[in-house]
PDB file of C-alpha atoms in Angstrom:
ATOM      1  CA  UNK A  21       0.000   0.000   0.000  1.00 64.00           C
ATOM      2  CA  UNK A  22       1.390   3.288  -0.818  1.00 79.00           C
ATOM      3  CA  UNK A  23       2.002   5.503   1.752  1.00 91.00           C
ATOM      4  CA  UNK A  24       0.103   8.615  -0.264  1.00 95.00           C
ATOM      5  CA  UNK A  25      -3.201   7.475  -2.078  1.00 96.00           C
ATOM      6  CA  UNK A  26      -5.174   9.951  -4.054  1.00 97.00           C
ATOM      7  CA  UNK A  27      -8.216   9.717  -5.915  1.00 96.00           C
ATOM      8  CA  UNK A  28      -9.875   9.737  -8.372  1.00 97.00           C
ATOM      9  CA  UNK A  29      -6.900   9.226 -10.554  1.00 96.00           C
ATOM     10  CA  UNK A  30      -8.767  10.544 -13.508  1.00 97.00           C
ATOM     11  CA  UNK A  31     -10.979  12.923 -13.391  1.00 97.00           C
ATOM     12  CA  UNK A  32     -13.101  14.301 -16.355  1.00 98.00           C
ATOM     13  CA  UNK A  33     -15.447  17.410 -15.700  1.00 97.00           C
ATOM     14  CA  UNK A  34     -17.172  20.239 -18.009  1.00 97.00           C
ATOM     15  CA  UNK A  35     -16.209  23.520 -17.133  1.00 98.00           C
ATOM     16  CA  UNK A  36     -18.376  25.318 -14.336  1.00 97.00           C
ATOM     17  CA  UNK A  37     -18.275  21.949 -12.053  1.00 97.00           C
ATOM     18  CA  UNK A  38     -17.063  22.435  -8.465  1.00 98.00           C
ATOM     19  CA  UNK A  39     -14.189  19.680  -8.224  1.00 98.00           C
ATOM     20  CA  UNK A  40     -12.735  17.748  -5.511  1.00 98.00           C
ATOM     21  CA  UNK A  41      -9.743  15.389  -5.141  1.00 98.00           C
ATOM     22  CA  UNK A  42      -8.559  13.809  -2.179  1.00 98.00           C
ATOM     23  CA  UNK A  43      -5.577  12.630  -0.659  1.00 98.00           C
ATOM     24  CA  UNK A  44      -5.031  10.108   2.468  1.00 98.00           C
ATOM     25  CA  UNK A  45      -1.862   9.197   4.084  1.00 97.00           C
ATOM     26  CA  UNK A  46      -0.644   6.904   6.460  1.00 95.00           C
ATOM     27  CA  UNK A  47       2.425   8.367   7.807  1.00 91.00           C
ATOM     28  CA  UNK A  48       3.221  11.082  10.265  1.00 91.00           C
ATOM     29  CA  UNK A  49       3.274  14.149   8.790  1.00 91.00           C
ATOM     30  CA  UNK A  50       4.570  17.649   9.471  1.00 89.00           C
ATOM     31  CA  UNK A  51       2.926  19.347   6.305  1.00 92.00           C
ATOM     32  CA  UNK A  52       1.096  18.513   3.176  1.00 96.00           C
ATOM     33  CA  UNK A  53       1.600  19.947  -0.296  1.00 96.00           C
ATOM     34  CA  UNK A  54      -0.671  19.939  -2.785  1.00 98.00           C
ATOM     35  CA  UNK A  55       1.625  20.540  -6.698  1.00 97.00           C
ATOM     36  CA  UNK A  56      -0.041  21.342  -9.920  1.00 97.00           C
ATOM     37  CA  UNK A  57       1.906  19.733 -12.818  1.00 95.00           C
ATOM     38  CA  UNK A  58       0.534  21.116 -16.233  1.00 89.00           C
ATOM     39  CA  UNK A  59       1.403  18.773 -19.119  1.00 84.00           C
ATOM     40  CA  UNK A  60       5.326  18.645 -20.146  1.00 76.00           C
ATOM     41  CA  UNK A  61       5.557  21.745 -17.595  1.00 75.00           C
ATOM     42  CA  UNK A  62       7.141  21.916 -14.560  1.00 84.00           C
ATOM     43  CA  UNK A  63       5.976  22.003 -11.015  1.00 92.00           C
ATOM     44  CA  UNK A  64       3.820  24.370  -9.173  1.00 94.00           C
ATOM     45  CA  UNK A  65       2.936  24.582  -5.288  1.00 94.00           C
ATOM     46  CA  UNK A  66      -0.489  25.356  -4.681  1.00 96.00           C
ATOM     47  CA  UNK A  67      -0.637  24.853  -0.795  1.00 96.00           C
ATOM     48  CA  UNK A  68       1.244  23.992   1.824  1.00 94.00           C
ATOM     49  CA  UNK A  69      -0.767  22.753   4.793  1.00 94.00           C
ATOM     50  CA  UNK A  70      -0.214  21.737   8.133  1.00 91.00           C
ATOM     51  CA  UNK A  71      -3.748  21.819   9.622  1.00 93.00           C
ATOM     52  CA  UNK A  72      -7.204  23.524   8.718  1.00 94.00           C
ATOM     53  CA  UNK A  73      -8.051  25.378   5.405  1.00 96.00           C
ATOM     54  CA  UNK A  74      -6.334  27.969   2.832  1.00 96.00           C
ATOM     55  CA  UNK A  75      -8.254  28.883  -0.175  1.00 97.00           C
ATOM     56  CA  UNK A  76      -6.229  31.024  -3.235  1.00 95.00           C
ATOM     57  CA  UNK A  77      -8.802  32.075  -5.673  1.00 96.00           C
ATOM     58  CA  UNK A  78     -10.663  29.517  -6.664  1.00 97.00           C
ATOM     59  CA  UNK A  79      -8.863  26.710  -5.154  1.00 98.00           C
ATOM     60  CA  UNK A  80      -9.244  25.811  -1.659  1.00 98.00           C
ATOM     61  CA  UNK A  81      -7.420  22.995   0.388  1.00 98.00           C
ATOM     62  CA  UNK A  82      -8.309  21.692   3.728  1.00 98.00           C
ATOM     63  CA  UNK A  83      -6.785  18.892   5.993  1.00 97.00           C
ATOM     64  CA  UNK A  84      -7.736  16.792   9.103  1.00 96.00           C
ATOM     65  CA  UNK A  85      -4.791  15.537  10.456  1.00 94.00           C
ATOM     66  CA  UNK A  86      -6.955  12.987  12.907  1.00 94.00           C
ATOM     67  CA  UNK A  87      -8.144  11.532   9.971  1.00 96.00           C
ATOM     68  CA  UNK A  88      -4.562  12.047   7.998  1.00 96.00           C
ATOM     69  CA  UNK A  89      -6.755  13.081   4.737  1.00 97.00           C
ATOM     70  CA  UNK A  90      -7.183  16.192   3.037  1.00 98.00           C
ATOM     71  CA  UNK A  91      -9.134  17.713  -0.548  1.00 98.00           C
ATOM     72  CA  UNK A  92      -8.346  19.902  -2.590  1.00 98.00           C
ATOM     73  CA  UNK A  93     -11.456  21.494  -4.152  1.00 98.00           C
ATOM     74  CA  UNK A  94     -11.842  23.936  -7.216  1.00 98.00           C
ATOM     75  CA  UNK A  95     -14.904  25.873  -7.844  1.00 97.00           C
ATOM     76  CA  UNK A  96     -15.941  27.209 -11.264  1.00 97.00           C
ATOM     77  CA  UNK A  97     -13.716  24.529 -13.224  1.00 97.00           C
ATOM     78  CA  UNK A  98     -12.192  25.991 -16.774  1.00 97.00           C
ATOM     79  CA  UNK A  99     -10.414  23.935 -19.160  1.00 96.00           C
ATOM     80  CA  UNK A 100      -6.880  26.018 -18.095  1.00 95.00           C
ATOM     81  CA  UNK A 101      -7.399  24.009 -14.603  1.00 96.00           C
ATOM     82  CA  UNK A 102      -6.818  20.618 -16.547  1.00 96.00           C
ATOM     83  CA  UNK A 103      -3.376  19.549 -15.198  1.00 96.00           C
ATOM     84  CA  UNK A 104      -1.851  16.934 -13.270  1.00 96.00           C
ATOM     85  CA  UNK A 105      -2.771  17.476  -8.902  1.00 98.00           C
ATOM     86  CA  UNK A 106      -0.443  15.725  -7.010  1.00 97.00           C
ATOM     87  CA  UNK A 107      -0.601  15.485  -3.191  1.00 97.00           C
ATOM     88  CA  UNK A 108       2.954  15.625  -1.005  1.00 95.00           C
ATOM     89  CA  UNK A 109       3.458  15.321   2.323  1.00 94.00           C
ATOM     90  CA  UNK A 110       6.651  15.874   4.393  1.00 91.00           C
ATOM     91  CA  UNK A 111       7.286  13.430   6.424  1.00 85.00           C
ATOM     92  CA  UNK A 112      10.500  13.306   9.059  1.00 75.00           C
ATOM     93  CA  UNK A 113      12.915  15.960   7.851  1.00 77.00           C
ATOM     94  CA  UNK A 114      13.669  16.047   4.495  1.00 81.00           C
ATOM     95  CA  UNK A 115      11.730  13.312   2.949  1.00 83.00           C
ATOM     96  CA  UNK A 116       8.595  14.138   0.417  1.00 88.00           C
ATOM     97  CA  UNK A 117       6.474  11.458  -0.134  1.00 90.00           C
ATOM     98  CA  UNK A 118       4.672  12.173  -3.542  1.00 93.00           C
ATOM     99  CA  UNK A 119       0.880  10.624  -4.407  1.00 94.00           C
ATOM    100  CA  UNK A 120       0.746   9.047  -8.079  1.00 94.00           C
ATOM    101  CA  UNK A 121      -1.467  12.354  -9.031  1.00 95.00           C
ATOM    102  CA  UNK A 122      -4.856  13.118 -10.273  1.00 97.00           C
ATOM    103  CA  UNK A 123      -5.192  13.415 -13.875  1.00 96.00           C
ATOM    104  CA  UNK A 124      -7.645  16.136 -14.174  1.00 97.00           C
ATOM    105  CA  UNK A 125      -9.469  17.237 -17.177  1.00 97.00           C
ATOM    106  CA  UNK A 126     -11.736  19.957 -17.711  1.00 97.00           C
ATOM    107  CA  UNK A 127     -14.324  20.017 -20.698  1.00 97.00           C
ATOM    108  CA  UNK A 128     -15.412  23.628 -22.342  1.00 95.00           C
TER     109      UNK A 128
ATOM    110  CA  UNK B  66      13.543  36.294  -6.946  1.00 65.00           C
ATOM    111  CA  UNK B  67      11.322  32.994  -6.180  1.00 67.00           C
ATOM    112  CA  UNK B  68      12.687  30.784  -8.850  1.00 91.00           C
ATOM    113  CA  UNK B  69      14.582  27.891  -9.424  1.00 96.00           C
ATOM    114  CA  UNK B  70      16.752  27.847 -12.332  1.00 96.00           C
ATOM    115  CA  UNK B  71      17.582  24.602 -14.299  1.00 96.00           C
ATOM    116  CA  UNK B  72      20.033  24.342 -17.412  1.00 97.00           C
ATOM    117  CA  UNK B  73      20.266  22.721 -19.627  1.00 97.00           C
ATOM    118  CA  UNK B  74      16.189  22.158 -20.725  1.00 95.00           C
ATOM    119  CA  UNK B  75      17.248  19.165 -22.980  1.00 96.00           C
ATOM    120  CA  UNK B  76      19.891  17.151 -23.347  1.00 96.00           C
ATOM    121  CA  UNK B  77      20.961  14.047 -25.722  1.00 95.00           C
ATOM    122  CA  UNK B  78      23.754  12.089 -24.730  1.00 92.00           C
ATOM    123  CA  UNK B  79      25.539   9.061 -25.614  1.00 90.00           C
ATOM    124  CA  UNK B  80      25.811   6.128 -22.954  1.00 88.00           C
ATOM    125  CA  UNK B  81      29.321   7.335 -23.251  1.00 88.00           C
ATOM    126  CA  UNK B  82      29.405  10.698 -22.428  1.00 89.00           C
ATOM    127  CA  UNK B  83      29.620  12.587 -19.087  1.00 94.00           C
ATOM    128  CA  UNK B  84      27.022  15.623 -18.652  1.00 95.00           C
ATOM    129  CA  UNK B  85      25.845  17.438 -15.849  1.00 97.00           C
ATOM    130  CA  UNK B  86      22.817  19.114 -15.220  1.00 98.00           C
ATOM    131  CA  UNK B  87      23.036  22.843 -13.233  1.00 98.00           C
ATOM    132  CA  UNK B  88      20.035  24.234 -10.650  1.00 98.00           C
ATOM    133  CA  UNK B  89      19.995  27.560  -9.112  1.00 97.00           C
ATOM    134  CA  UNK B  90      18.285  29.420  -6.634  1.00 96.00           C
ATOM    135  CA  UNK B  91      18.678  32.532  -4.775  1.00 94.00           C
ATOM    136  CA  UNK B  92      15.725  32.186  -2.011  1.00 93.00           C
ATOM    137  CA  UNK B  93      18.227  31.426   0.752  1.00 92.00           C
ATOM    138  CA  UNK B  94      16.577  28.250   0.882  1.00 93.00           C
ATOM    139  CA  UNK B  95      18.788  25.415   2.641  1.00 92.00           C
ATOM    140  CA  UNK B  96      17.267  22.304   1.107  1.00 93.00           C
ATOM    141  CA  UNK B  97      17.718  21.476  -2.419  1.00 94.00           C
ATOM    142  CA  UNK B  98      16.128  18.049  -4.035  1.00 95.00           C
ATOM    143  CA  UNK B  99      16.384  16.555  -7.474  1.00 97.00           C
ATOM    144  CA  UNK B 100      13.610  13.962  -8.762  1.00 95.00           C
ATOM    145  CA  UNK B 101      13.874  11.922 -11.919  1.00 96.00           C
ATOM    146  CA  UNK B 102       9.810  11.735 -13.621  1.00 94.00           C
ATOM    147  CA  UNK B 103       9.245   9.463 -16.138  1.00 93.00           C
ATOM    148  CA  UNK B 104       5.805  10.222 -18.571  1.00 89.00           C
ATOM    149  CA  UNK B 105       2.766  10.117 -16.533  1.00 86.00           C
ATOM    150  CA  UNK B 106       4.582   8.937 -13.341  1.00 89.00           C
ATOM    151  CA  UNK B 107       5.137  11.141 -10.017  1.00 89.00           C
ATOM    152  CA  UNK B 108       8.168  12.580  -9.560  1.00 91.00           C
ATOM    153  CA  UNK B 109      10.556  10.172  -7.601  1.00 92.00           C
ATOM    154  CA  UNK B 110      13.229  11.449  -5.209  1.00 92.00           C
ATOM    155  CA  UNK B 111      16.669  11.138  -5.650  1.00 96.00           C
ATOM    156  CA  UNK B 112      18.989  13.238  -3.805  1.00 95.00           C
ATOM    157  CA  UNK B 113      18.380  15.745  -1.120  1.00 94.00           C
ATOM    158  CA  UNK B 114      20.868  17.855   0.262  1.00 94.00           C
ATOM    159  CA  UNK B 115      20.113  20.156   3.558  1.00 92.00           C
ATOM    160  CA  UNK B 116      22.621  22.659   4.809  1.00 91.00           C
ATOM    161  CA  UNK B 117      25.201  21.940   1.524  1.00 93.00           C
ATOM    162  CA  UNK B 118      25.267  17.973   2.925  1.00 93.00           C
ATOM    163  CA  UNK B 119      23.755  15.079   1.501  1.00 94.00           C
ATOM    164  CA  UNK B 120      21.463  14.221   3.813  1.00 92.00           C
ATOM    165  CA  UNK B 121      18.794  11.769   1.645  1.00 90.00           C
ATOM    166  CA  UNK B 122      20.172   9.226  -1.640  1.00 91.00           C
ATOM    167  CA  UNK B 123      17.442   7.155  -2.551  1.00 90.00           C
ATOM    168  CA  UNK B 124      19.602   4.334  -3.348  1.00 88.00           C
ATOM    169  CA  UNK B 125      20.261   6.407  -6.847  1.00 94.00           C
ATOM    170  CA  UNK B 126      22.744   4.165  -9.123  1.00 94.00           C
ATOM    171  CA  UNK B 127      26.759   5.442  -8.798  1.00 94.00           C
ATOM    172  CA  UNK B 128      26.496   7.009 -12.578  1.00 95.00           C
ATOM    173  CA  UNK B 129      24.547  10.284 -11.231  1.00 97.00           C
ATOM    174  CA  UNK B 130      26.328  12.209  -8.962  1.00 97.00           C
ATOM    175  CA  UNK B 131      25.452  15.052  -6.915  1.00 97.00           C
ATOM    176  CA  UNK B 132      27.144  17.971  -5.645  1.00 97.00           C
ATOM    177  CA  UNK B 133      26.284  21.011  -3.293  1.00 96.00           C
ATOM    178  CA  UNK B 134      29.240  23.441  -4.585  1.00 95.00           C
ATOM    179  CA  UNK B 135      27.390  26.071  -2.463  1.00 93.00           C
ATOM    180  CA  UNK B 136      24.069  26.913  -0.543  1.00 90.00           C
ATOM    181  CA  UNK B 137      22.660  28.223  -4.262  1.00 95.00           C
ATOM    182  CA  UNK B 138      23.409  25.811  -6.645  1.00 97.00           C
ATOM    183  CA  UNK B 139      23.081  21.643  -6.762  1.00 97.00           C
ATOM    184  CA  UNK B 140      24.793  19.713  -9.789  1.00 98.00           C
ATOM    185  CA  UNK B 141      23.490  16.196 -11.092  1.00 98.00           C
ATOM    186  CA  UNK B 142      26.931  14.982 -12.722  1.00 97.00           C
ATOM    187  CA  UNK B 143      25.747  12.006 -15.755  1.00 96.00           C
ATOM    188  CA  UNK B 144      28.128   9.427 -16.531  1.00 94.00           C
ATOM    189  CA  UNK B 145      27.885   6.282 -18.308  1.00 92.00           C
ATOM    190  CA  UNK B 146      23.833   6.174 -18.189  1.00 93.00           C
ATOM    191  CA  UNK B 147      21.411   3.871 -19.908  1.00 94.00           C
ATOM    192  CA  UNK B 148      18.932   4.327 -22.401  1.00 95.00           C
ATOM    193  CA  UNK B 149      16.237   3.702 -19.366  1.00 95.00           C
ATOM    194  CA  UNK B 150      17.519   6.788 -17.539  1.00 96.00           C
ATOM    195  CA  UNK B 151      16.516   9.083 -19.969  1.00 97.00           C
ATOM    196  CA  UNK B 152      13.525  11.392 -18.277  1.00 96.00           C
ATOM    197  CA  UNK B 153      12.896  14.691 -16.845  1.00 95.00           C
ATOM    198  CA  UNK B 154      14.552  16.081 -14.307  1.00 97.00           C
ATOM    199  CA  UNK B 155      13.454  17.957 -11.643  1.00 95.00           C
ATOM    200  CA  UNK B 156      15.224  20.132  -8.829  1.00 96.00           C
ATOM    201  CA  UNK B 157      13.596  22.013  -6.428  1.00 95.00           C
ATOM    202  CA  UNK B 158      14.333  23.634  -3.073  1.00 94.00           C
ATOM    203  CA  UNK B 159      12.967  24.783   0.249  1.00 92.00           C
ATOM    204  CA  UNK B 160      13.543  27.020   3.187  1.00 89.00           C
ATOM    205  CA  UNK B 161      14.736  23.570   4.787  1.00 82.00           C
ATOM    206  CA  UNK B 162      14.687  22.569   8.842  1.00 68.00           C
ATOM    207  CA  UNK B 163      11.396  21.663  10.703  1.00 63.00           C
ATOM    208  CA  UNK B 164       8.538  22.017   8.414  1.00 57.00           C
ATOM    209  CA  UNK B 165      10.714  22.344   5.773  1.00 78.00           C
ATOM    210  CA  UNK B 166       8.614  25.501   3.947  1.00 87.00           C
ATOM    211  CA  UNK B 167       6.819  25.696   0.469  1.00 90.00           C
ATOM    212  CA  UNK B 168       8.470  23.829  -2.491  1.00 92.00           C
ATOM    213  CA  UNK B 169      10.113  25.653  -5.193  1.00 94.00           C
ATOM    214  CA  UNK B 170      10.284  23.630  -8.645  1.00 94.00           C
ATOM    215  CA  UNK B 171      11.969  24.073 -11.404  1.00 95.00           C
ATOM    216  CA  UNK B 172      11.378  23.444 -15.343  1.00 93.00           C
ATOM    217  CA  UNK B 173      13.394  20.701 -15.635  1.00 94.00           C
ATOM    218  CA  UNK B 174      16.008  19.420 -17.672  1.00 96.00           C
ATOM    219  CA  UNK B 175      14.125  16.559 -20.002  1.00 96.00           C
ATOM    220  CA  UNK B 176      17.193  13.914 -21.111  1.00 96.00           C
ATOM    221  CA  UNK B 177      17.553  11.459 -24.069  1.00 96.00           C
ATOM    222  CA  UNK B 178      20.466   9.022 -23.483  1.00 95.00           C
ATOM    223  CA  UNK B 179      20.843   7.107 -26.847  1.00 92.00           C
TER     224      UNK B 179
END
């Protein structure tokens, strides 16, 4: 068992739909990144939780660290949101454990 | 400046040929990673250096080697690699010590070995 799962791990959506993917983890954690990856693009940090609930825009992330889960929700899809999410948490230190990503695409 | 630089963006080398792939930042951020990502895969960690030492090596084959010439810059030195190795490559930092801070990326440097 991995030690980040995330689903869905594809998600297909027309534009307008509020969107959720979550993210579970079975390891101690001191914070949780959620990474947009658009295709052959690099990297880019959306959040970086440690407990409760950021929003940026349209994109808001929460976490329950009893439950070791958090979402990452988008409201008002458009087809520029289609892009890889991938869920990250730090765990002891140095060490990022990466989910295998949620393949996200948004229909106009 | 909030970036991380990487150079080269591609590469092609022979299995023969020694290469080495450059990332920069100037966040005064003390942790500096590289992943290797293969198509439609997660990024998977290689090499982590915190304060200028290597601190993580994810078992990472002998023929990539990393260096920490300073706090700003982290090298991936290629030598003799495989056809399988080719990928993109990722570095990115953070501010590095207890939570370790918001990850920087950078573009990349995507390599062909033939």
């Amino acid at each position: 068992k991995n030690e980040v799962e995330q689903s869905p791990q594809n998600l297909t959506a027309q534009e307008g739909e509020f969107i959720t993917i979550n993210c579970s983890y079975s390891v101690g954690i001191s914070a949780l990144h959620w990474l947009q990856q658009h295709p052959g693009g690099g990297i880019v940090s959306l959040f970086m939780l440690s407990s409760g609930k950021k929003k940026h825009g349209r994109l808001i992330a929460t976490i329950n660290i009893q439950e070791k889960h958090s979402s990452l929700h988008i409201t008002a899809s458009h087809p520029r949101d289609s892009a890889v999410y991938i869920c990250a948490v730090r765990s002891g230190g140095d060490k990022i454990i990466f989910g295998k990503g949620t393949r996200l695409h948004i229909l106009p | 400046d909030t970036e991380v630089t990487q150079t080269p963006k591609h590469l092609v080398m022979g299995m023969t040929n020694k290469k080495s792939l450059k990332c920069e930042q100037h966040m005064g951020h003390r942790a500096m990673y590289w992943y290797k990502q293969k198509a439609k895969k997660p990024p998977e960690l290689m090499f982590v250096y915190s304060y200028e030492k290597l601190s993580i090596n994810e078992s990472v084959p002998s023929r990539f080697s990393p260096e920490c010439p300073n706090s700003s810059l982290l090298n991936l030195h290629l030598h003799a690699l495989q056809p399988e190795d080719s990928a993109l490559y990722l570095c990115a930092s953070s501010l590095g010590g207890g939570a370790g801070g918001e990850l920087f990326f950078g573009e990349g440097s995507r390599l062909t070995v033939l």
